Coordinates of C-alpha atoms in Angstrom, one line a residue:
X24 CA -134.7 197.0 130.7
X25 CA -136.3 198.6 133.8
X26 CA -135.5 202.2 132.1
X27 CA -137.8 200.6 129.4
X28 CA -140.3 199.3 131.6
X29 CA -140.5 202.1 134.0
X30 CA -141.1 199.7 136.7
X31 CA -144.4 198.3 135.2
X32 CA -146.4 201.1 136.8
X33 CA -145.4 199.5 140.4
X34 CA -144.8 202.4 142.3
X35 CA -147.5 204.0 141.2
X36 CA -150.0 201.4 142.2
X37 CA -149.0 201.0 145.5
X38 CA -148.7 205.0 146.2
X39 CA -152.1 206.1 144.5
X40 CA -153.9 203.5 147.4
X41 CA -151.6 205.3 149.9
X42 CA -152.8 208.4 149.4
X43 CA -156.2 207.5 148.1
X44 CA -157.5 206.1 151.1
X45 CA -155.1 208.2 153.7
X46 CA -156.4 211.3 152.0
X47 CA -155.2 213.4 155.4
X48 CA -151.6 213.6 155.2
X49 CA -148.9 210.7 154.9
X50 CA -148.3 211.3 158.9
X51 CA -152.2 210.3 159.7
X52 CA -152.4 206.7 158.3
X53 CA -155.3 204.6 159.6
X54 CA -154.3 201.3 158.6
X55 CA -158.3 199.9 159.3
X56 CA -159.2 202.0 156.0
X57 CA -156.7 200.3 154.1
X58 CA -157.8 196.7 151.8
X59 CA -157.3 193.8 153.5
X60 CA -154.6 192.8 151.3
X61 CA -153.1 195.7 151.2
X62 CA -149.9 194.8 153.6
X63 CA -149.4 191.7 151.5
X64 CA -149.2 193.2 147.8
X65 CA -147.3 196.1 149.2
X66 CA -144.5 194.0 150.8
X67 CA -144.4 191.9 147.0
X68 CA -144.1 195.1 145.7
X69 CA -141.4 197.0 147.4
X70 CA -139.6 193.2 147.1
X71 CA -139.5 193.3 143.4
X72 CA -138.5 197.2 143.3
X73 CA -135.8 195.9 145.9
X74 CA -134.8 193.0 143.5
X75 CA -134.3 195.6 140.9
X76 CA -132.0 197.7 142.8
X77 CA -129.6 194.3 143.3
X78 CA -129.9 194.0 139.5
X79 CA -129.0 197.6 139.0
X80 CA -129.9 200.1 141.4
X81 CA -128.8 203.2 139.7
X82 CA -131.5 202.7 137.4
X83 CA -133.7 201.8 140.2
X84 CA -132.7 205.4 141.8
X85 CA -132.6 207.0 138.2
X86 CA -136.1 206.5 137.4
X87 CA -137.6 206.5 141.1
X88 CA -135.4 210.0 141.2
X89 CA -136.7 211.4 137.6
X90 CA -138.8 214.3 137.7
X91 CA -141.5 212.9 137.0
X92 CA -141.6 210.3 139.8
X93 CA -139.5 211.8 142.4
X94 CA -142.2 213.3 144.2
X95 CA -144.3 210.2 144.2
X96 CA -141.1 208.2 145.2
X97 CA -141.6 210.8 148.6
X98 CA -145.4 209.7 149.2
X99 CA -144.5 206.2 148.2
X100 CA -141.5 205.9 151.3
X101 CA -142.7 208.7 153.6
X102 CA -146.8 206.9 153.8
X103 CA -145.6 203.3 153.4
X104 CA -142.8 204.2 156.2
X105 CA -146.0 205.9 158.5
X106 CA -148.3 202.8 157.2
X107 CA -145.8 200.3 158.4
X108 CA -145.0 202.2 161.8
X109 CA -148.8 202.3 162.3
X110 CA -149.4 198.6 162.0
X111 CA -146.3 197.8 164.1
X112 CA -147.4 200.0 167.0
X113 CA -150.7 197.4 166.9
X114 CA -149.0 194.0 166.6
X115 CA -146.3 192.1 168.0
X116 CA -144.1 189.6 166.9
X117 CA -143.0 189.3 163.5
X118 CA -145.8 190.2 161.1
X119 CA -146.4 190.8 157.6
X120 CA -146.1 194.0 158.4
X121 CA -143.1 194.1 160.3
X122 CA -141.6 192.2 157.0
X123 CA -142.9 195.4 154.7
X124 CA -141.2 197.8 156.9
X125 CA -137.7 196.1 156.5
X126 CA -138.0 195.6 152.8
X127 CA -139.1 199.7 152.7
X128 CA -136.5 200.4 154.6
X129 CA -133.9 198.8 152.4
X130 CA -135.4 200.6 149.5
X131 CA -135.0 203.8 150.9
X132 CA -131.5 202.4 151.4
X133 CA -131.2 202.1 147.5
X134 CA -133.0 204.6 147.0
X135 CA -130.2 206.9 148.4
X136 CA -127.2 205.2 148.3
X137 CA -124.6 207.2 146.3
X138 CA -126.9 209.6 145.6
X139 CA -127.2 213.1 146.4
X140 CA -129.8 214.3 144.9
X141 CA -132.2 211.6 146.3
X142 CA -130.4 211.5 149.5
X143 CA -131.9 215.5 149.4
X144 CA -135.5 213.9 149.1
X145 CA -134.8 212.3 153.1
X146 CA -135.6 215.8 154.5
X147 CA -138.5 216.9 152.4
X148 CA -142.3 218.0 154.0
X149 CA -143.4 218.5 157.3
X150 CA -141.5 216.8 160.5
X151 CA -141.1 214.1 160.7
X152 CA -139.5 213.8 157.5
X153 CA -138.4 210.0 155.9
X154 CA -135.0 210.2 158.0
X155 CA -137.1 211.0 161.0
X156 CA -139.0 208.6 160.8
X157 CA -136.2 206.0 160.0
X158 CA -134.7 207.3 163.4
X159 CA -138.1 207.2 165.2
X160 CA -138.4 203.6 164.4
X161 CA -139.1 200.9 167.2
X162 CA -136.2 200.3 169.9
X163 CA -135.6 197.1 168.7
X164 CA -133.9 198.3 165.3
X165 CA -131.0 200.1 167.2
X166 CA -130.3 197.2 169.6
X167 CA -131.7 193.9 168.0
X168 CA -128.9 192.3 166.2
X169 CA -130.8 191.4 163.1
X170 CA -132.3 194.6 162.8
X171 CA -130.0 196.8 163.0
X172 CA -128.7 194.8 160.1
X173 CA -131.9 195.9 158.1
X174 CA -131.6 199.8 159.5
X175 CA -128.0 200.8 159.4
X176 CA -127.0 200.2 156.2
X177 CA -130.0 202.6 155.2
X178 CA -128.2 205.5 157.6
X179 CA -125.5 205.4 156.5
X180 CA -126.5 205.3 153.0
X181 CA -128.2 208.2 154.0
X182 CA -125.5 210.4 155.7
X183 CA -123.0 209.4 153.4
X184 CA -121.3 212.7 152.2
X185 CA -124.7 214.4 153.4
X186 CA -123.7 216.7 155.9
X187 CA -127.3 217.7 156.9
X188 CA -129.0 214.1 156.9
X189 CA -125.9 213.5 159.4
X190 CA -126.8 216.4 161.3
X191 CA -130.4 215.5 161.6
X192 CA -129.5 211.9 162.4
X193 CA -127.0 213.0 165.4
X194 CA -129.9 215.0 166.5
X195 CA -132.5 211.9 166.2
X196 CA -129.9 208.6 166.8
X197 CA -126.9 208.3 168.9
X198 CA -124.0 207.4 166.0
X199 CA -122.4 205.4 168.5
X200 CA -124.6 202.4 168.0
X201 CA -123.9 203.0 164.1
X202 CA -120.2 203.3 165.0
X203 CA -120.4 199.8 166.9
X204 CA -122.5 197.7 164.5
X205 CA -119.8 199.0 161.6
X206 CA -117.0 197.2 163.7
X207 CA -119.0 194.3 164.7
X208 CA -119.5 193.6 160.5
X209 CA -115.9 194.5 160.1
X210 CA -114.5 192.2 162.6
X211 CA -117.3 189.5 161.0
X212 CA -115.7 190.1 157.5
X213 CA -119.4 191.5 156.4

């Protein structure tokens, strides 16, 4: 049904504003220029395509990774990822904003997962590339329980059998934080 639907045109919405009204590049977002309620419809958004992928995400990563959208499905995570970032580093506390940034994180999650070829799309442009910028986020996702429940899933969906996302994420993010959240879930039964 979402092969059908081709995700009702969502991406596409939510990508053209991106890049409409950052018309620099996806690194220089000025969140001021964006609608006011552009954090909101964003967040319900990335939630639906997120709600997909736990109906079906290879769908979800078929049609996000076909050539014809792939290199939206770039803009689309590398500008909302910058976007997000932007608005954090001018708030506290948990904001509508902050919500947005862990529901676009877990769609770069399903994005990748299991998936080589859009695991490859991680490392495309200019530094800092998506998996940068996942490993640039704020401190509290490496050492805030809840958090780190949100980010590390997403690693190591994209490192799995990826030799060079792993590379670039040794380089960015100690693995032993990775390593220590894994047995922590393990010992939890999650």
């Amino acid at each position: 049904a979402f092969k059908d639907a081709s995700m009702i045109g969502l991406p596409s919405l939510i990508t053209t504003v991106l890049l409409h009204t950052s018309q620099a590049t996806v690194e220089e977002v000025d969140p001021s220029k964006f609608p006011r309620n552009f954090t909101t419809s964003a967040y319900f958004v990335v939630k639906v395509l997120n709600n997909m992928a736990a109906h079906d995400y290879q769908s979800l990563q078929k049609i996000m990774g076909s050539a014809d959208l792939k290199a939206e499905s770039f803009h689309l995570l590398s500008s909302l990822l910058s976007y997000c970032t932007s608005l954090q580093s001018s708030s506290n506390g948990v904001s509508s904003s902050a919500k947005l940034l862990n529901e676009v994180i877990l769609l770069v999650g399903n994005f990748v997962v299991l998936c080589p070829s859009n695991q490859s799309v991680l490392h495309w442009g200019k530094s800092p590339t998506i998996l940068e910028k996942l490993c640039q986020l704020p401190f509290n996702y490496f050492f805030t329980d809840e958090l780190q429940k949100v980010l590390n899933p997403t690693l190591l969906a994209a490192c799995f059998e990826n030799d060079r996302n792993r590379e670039v994420t040794e380089r960015n993010v100690s693995l032993k934080f990775v390593k220590s959240f894994l047995e922590r879930e393990e010992k939890r039964g999650g």
